[in-house]
CSV table of C-alpha atoms and ligand atoms in Angstrom, one decimal:
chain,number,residue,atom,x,y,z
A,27,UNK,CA,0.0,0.0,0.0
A,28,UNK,CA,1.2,3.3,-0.8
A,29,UNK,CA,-0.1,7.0,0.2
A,30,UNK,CA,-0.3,8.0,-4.3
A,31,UNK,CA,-3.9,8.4,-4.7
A,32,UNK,CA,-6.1,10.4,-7.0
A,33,UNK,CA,-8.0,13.1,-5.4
A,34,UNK,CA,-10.3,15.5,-7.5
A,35,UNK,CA,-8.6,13.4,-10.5
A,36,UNK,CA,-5.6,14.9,-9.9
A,37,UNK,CA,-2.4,12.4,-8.4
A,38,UNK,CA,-1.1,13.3,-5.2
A,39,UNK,CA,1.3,12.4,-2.7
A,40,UNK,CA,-0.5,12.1,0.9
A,41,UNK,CA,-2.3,15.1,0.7
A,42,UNK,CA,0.0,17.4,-1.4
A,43,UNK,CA,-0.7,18.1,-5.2
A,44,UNK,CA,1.7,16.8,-7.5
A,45,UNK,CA,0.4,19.5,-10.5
A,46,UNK,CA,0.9,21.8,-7.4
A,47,UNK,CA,4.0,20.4,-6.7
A,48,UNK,CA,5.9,20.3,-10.4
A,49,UNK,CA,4.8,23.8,-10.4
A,50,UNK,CA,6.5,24.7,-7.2
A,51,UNK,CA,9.9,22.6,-7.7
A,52,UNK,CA,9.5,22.1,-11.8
A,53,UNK,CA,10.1,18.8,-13.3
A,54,UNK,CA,11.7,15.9,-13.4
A,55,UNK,CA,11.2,15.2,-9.9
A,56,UNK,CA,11.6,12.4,-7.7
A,57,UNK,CA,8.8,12.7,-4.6
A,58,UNK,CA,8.7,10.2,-1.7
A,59,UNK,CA,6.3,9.8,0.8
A,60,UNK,CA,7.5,9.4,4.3
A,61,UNK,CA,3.7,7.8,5.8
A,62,UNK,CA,4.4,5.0,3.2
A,63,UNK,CA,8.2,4.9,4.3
A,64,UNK,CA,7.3,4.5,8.0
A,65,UNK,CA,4.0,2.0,6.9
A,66,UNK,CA,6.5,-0.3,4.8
A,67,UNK,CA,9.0,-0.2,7.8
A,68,UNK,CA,6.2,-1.4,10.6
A,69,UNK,CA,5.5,-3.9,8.1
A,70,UNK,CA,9.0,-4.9,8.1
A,71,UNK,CA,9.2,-4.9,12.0
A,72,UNK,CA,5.3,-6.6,12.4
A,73,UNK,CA,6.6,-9.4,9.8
A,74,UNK,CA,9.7,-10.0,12.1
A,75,UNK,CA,8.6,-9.1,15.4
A,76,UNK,CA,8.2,-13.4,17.3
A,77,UNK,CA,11.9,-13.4,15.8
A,78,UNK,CA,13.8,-12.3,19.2
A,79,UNK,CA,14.8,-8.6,18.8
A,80,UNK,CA,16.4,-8.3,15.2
A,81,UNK,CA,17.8,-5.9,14.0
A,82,UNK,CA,16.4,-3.7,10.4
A,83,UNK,CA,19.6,-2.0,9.2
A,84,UNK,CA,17.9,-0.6,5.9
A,85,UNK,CA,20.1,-1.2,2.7
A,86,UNK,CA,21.0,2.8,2.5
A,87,UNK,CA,22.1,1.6,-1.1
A,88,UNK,CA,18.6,1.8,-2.1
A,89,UNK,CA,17.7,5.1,-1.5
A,90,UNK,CA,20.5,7.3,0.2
A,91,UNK,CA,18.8,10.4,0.4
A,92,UNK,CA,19.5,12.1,4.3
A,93,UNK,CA,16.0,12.7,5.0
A,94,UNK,CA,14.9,8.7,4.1
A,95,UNK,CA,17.6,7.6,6.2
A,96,UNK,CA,16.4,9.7,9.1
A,97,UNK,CA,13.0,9.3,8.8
A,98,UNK,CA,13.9,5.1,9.4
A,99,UNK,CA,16.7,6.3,11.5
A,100,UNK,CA,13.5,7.7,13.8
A,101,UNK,CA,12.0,4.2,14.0
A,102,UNK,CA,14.9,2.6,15.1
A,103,UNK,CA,16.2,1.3,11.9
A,104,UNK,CA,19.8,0.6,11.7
A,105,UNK,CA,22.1,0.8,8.4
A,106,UNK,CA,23.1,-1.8,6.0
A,107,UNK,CA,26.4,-0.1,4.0
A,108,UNK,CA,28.9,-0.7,1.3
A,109,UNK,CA,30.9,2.5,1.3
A,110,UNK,CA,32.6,4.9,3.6
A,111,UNK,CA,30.1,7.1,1.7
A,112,UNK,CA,27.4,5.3,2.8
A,113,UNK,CA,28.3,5.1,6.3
A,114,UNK,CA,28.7,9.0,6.7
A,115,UNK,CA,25.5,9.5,5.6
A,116,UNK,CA,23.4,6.7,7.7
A,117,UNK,CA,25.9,8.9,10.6
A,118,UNK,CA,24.7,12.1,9.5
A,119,UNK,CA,21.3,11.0,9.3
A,120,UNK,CA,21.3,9.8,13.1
A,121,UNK,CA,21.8,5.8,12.9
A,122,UNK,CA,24.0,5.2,15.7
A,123,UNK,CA,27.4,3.2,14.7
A,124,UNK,CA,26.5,0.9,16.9
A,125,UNK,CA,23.4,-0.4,14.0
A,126,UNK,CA,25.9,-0.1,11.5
A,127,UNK,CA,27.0,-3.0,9.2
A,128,UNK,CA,29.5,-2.4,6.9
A,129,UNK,CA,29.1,-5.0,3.5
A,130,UNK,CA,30.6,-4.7,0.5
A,131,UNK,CA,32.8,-6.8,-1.6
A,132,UNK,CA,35.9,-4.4,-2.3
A,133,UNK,CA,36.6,-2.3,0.8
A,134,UNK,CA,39.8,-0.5,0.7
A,135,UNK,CA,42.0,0.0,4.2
A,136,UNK,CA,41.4,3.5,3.9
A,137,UNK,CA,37.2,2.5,4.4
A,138,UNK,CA,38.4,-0.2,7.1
A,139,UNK,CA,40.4,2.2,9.0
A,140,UNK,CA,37.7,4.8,8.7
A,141,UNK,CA,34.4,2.3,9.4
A,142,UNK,CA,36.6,1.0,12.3
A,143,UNK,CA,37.2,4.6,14.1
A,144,UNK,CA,33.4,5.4,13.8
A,145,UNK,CA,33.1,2.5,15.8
A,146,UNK,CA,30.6,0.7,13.4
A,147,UNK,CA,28.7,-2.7,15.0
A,148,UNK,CA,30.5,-4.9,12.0
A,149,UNK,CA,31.6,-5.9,9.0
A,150,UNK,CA,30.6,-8.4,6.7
A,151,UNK,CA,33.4,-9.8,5.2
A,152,UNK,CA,33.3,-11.5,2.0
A,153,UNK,CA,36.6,-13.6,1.4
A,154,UNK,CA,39.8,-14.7,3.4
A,155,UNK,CA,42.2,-12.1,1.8
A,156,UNK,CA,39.4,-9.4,3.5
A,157,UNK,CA,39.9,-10.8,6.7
A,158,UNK,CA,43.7,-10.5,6.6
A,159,UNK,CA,44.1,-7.0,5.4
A,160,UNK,CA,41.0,-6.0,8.0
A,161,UNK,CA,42.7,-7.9,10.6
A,162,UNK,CA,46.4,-5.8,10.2
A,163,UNK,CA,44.5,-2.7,9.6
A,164,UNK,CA,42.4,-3.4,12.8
A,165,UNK,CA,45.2,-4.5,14.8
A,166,UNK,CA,47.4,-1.2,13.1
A,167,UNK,CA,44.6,1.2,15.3
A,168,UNK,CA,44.1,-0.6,18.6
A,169,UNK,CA,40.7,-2.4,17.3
A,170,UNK,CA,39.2,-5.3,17.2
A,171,UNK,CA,36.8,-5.6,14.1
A,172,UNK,CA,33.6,-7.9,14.7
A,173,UNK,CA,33.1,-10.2,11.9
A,174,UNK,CA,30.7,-11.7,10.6
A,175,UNK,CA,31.6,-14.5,7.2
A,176,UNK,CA,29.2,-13.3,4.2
A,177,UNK,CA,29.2,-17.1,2.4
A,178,UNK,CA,27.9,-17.8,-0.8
A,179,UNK,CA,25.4,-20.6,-0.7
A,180,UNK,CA,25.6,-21.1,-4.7
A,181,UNK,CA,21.7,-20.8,-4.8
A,182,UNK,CA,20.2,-19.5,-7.7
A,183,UNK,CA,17.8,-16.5,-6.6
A,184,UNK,CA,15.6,-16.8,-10.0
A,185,UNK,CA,15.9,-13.2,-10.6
A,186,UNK,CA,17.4,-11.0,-12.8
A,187,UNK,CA,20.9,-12.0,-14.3
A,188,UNK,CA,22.7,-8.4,-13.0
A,189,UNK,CA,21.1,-8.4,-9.2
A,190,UNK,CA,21.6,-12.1,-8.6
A,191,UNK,CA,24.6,-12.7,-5.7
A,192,UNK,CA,24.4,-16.3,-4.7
A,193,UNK,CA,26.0,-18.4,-7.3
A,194,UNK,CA,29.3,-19.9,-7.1
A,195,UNK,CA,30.3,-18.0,-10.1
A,196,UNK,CA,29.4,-14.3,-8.5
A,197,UNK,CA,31.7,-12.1,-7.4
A,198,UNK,CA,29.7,-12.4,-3.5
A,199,UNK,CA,31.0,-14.1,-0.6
A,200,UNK,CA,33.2,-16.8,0.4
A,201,UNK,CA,32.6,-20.4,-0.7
A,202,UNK,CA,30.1,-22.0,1.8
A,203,UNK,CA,32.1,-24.9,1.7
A,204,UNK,CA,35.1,-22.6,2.7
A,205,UNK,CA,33.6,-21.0,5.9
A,206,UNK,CA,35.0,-23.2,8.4
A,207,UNK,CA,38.5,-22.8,7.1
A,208,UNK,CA,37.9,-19.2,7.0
A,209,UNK,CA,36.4,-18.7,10.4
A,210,UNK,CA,39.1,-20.9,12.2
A,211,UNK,CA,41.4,-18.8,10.4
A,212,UNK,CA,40.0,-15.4,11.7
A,213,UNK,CA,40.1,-16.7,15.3
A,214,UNK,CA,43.3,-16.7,14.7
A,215,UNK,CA,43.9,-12.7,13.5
A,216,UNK,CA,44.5,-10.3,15.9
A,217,UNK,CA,42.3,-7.6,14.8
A,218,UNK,CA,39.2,-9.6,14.4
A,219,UNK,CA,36.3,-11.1,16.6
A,220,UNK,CA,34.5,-13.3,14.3
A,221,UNK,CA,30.6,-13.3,15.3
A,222,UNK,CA,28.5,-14.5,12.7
A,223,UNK,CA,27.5,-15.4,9.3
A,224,UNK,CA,26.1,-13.4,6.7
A,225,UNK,CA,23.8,-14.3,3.2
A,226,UNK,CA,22.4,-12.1,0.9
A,227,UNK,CA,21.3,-14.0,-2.8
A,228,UNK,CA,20.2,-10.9,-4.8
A,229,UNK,CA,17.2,-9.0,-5.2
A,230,UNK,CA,13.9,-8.4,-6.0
A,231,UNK,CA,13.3,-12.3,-5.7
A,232,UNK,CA,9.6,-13.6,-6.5
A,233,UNK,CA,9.9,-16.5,-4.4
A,234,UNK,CA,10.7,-17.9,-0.9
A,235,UNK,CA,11.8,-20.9,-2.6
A,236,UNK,CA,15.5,-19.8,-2.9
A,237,UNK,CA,15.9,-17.9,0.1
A,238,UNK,CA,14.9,-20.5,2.6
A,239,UNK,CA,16.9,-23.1,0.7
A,240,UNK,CA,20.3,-20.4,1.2
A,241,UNK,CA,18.9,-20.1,4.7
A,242,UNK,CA,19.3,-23.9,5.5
A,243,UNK,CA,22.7,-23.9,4.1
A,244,UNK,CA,23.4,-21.4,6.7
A,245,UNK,CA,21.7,-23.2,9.7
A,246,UNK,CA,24.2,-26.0,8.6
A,247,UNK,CA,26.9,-23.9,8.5
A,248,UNK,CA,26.4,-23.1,12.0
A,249,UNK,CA,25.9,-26.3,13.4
A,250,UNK,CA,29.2,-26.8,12.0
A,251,UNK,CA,30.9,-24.2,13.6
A,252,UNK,CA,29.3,-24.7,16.9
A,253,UNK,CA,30.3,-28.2,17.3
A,254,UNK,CA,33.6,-27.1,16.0
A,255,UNK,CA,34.0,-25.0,19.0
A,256,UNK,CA,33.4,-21.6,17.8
A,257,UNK,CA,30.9,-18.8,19.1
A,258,UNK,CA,28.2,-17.7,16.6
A,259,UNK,CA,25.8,-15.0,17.8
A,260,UNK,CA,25.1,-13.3,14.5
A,261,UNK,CA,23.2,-14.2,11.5
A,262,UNK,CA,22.5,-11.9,9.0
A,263,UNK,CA,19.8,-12.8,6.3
A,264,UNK,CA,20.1,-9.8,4.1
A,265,UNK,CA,17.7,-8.3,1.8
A,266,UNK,CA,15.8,-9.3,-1.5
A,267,UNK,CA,12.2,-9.3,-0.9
A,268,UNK,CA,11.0,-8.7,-4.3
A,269,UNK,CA,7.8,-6.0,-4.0
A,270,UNK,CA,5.4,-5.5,-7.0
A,271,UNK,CA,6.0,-3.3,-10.5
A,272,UNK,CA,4.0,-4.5,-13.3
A,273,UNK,CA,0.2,-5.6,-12.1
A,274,UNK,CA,0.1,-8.5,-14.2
A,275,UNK,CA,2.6,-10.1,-12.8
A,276,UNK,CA,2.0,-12.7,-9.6
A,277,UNK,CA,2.4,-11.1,-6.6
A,278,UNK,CA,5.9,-11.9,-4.7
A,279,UNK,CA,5.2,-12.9,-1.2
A,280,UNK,CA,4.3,-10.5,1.3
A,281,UNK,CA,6.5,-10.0,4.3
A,282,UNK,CA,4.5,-11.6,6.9
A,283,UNK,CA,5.1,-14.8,4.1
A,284,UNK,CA,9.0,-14.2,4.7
A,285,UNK,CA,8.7,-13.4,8.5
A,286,UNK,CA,7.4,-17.0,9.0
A,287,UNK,CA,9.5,-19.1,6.7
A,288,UNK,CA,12.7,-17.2,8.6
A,289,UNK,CA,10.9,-18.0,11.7
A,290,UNK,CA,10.7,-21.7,10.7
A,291,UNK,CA,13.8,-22.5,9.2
A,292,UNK,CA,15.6,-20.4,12.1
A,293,UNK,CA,14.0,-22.1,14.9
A,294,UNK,CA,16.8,-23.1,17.8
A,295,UNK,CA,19.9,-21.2,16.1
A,296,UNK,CA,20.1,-19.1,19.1
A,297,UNK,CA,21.6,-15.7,16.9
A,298,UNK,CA,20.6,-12.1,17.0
A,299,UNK,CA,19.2,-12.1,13.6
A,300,UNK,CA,20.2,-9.0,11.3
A,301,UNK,CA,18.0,-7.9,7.9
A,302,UNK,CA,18.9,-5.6,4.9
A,303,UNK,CA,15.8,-4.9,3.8
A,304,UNK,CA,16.0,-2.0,0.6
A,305,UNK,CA,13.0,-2.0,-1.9
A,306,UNK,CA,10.8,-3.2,0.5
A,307,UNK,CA,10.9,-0.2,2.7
A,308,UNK,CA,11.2,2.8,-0.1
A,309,UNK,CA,10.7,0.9,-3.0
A,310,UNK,CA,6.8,2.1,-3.6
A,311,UNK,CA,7.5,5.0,-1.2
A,312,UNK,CA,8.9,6.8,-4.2
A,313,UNK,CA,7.6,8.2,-7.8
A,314,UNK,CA,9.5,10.4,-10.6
A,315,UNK,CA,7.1,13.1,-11.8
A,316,UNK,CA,8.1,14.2,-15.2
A,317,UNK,CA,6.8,16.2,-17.6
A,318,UNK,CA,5.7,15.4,-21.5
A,319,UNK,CA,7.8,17.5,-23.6
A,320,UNK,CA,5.8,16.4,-26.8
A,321,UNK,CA,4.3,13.4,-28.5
A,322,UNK,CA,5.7,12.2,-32.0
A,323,UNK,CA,4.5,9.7,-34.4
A,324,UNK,CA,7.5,7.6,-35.2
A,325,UNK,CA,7.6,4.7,-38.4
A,326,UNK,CA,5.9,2.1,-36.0
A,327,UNK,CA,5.1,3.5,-33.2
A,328,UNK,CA,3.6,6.3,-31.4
A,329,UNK,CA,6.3,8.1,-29.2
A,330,UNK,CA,5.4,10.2,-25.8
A,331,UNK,CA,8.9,12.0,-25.0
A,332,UNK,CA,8.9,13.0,-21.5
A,333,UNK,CA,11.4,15.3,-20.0
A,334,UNK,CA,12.7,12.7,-17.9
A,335,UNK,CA,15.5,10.2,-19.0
A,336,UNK,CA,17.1,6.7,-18.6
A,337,UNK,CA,20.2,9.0,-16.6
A,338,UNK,CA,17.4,10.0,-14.1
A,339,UNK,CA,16.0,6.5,-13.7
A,340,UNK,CA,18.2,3.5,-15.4
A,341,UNK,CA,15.9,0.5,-14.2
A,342,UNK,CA,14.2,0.2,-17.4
A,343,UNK,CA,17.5,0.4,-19.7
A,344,UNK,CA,19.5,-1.6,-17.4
A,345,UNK,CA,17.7,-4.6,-16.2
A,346,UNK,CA,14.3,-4.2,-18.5
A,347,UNK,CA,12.5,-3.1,-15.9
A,348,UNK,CA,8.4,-2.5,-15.6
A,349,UNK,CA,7.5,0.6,-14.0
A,350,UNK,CA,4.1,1.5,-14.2
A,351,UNK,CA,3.3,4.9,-15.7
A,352,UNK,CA,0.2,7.3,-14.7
A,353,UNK,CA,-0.8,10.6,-16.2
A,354,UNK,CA,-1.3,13.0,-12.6
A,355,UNK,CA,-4.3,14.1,-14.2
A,356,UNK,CA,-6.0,10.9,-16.5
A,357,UNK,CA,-8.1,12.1,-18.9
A,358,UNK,CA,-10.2,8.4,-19.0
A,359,UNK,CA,-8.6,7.6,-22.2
A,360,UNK,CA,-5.9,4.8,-22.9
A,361,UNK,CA,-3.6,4.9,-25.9
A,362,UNK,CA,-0.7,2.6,-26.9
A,363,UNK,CA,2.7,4.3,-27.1
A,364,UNK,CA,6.8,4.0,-26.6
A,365,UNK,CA,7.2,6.5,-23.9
A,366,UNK,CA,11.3,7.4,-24.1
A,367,UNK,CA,13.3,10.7,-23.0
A,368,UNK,CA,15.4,13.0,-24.3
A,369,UNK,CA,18.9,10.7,-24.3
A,370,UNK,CA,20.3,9.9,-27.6
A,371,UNK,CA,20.6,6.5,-26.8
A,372,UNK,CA,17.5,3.8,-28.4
A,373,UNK,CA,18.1,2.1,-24.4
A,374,UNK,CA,16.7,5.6,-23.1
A,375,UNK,CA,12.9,3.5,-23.2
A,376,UNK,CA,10.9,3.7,-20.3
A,377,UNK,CA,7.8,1.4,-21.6
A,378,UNK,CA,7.6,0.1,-25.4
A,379,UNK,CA,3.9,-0.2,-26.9
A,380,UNK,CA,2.5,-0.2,-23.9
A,381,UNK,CA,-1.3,0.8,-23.2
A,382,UNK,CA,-0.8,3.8,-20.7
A,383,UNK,CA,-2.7,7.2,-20.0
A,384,UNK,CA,-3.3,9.5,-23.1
A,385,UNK,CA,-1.1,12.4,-22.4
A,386,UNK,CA,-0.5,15.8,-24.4
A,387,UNK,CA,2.6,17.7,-24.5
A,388,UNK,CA,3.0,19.7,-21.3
A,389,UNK,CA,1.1,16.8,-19.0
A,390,UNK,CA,2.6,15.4,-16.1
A,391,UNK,CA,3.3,11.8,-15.8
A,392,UNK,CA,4.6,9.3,-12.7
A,393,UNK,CA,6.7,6.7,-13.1
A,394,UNK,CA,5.5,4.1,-10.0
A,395,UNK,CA,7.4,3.0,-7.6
A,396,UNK,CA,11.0,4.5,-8.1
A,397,UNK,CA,11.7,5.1,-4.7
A,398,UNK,CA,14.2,2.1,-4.9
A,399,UNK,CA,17.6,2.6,-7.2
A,400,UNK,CA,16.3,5.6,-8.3
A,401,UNK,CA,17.7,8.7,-7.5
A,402,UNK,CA,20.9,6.8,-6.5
A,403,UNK,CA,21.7,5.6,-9.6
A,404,UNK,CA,21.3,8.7,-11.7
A,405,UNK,CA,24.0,10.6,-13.6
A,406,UNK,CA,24.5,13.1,-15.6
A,407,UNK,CA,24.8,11.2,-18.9
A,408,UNK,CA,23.8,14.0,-21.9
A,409,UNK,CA,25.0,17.0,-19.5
A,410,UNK,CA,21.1,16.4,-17.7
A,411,UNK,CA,21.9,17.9,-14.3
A,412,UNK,CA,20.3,15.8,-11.4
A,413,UNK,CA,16.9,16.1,-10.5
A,414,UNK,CA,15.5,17.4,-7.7
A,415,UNK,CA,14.2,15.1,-4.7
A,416,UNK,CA,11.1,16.3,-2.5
A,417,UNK,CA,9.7,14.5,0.5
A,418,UNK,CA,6.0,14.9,1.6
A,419,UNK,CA,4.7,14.0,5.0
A,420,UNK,CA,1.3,15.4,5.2
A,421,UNK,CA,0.3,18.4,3.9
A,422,UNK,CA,3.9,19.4,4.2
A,423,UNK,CA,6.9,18.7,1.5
A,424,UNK,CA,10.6,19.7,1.7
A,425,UNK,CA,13.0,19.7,-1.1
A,426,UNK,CA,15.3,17.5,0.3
A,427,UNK,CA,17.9,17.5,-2.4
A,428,UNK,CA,17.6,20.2,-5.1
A,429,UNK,CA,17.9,20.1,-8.1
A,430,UNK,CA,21.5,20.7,-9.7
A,431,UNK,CA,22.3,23.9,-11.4
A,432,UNK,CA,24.2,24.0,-14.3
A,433,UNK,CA,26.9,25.7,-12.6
A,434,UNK,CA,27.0,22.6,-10.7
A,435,UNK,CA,26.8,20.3,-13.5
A,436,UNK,CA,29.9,22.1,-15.0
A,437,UNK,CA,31.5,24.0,-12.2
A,438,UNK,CA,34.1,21.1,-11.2
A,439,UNK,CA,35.4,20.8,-14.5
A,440,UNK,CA,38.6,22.5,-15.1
A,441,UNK,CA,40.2,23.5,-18.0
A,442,UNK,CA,43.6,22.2,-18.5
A,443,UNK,CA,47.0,25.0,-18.3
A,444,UNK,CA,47.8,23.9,-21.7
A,445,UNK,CA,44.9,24.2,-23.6
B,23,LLP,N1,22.1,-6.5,1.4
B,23,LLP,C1,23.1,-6.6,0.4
B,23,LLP,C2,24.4,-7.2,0.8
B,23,LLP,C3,22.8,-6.1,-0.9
B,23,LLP,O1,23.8,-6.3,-1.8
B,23,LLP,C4,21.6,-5.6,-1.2
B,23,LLP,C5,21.3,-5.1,-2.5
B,23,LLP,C6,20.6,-5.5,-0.2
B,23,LLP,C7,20.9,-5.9,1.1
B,23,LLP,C8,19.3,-4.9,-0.4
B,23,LLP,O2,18.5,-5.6,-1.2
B,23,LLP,P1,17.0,-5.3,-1.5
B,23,LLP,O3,16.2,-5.6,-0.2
B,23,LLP,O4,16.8,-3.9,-1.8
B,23,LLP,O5,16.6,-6.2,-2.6
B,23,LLP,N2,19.9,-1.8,-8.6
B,23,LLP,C9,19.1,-3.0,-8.6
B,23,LLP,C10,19.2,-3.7,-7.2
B,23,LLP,C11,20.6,-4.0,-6.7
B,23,LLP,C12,20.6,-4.6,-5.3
B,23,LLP,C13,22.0,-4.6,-4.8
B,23,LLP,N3,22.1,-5.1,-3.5
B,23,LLP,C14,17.7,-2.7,-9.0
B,23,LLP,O6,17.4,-1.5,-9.3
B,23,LLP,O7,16.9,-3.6,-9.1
């Protein structure tokens, strides 16, 4: 459920405008509401509660922005990161290190050192070279890194080819097969106290199927390393939840479906259980409002060309991605069209022949649920400057990124002394 409704036939967000809005802030825009962030996040929490007292460190990843991580922050979220980046801004957005895990598959020293000095709660570490440059640079400062062993349970997650992690030949994790090696040897580092494993299989998955078979693997594993001798107190179960784009598809199951398979398959493992949920909590919580620049009948195909672009929103292009796509004020009419934006590239295609709203040039459309891998993974491809972001709680909205100037977009170049 999300808080995008018509009122007075015109889309709004909770109970602000979106004509209103693009007027105000101009368009593209990304808008997220923060009554559907906070309702996907108790959904989260009521799907898990019966599972001890886990711990929700969001996947910042998914939607960076300050005022999303705060607004979680609020409910006692904690932060699932893969940068130093990424840590300073689930810091400056008021997660305390202490619900701070720090993934990732290529962290440099410079991010250990500086993850280890904010005193972060741990770090998911994904091979056995990790663990020996964490352990030096840990041991280098004084610290002692918890660690927890992210394995690869070579599972296939059924989804997409470029966001699946668990098979043997992705770059994610260490070998299952290889843990026990691996966590005997890190006993034996200096700088690290190993406390856990870690599995995350991709994302946007459509079934249970995968994830409890991955979750087995790592009930096994540790079996293994209890009766081996060694202390496990933490297993983290990642993200993935897949959450629903195109309305013809099945449904994927709903968290409360998830929150009992984990609680089944993790009966009697005695851990603090950690989850990375991303999409799930901002994934619908977000929409791009864009604006159509004109329509254009092309040799095949009629063509709606909106003024945003695959730079502003790269799902489609990248991974073929459904997002569903509403005029903000329907006119009752349907019409089959290619709806595409500005980028010279054929890949800038947001839906092709696809039976959406009739629109005119200068109405505004939404993309649906963009508030996952959205804004994050724009750039400035074509010299597009970055759209602005807006929250809406209420009545109320804040910019809370604006958009970038062109002085910004060209500002930081620098012409070379020679030329
Ligand atoms: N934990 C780890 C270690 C991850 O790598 C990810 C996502 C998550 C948690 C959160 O997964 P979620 O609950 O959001 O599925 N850009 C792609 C998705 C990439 C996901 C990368 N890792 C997309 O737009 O579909």
């Amino acid at each position: 459920m999300d808080h995008f409704q018509l009122r007075n036939g015109v889309l709004h967000a909770e109970d602000v405008d979106l004509e209103a809005l693009a007027a105000r802030v101009g368009t593209p825009f990304y808008c997220y509401s923060s009554a559907t962030i906070e309702r996907h996040f108790r959904v989260v929490q009521e799907a898990l509660s019966g599972l001890g007292d886990p711990l929700i460190a969001y996947a910042v990843k998914a939607n960076p922005n300050l005022s999303v991580i705060r607004t979680l922050a609020r409910l006692g979220a904690g932060a699932d990161t893969v940068s130093i980046g990424e840590i300073e801004r689930a810091l400056a957005a008021g997660v305390p290190p202490e619900r701070i895990v720090f993934s990732g598959v290529g962290k440099t020293r410079d991010e250990m050192a500086a993850a280890l000095l904010k005193g972060i709660r741990q770090f998911n570490i994904e091979s056995e070279e990790e663990a020996v440059e964490l352990s030096a640079v840990a041991a280098g400062l004084g610290r002692t890194a918890r660690v927890a062993f992210r394995v690869n349970p070579d599972v296939d997650a059924g989804t997409h080819a470029k966001i699946s992690t668990g098979k043997a030949e992705n770059k994610f994790g260490i070998p299952i097969g290889r843990a026990p090696a691996a966590y005997a040897q890190a006993q034996t580092l200096p700088g690290l106290d190993p406390v856990g494993i870690a599995v995350h299989i991709g994302s946007q998955l459509g079934s249970l199927a995968p994830l409890e078979a991955a979750f087995e693997r790592v009930g096994a594993l540790i079996a293994e390393l209890r009766a081996a001798g060694h202390r496990v107190e933490i297993a983290d179960l990642g993200g993935g939840l897949g959450i629903p784009y195109d309305p013809a598809q099945p449904l994927p199951p709903s968290p409360a479906d998830y929150g009992a398979m984990v609680k089944r398959v993790t009966a009697g493992w005695d851990v603090r259980l950690i989850f990375e949920p991303g999409r799930l909590i901002v994934g619908n919580a977000g929409i791009l409002v864009t604006r159509v620049i004109r329509t254009k009948r092309g040799g095949a195909t009629e063509f709606v060309i909106v003024d945003a672009a695959m730079n502003d929103l790269l799902r489609p292009s990248l991974y073929d991605a459904w997002h569903d796509i509403r005029a903000v004020r329907p006119r009752a009419e349907t019409t089959t069209a290619t709806v595409v934006g500005p980028v010279c590239e054929t890949g800038d295609t947001f839906a092709t022949r696809r039976t959406v709203d009739a629109v005119e040039a200068g109405d505004l459309v939404a993309f649906m649920t963009a508030g996952a891998y959205g804004a994050t993974m724009a750039s400035t491809y074509n010299s597009r400057p970055l759209v602005a972001e807006v929250m809406v709680h209420g009545a109320d909205w804040a910019e809370v990124r604006p958009r970038e100037t062109l002085e910004d977009l060209i500002g930081r170049d620098r012409i070379a002394p020679w030329l």
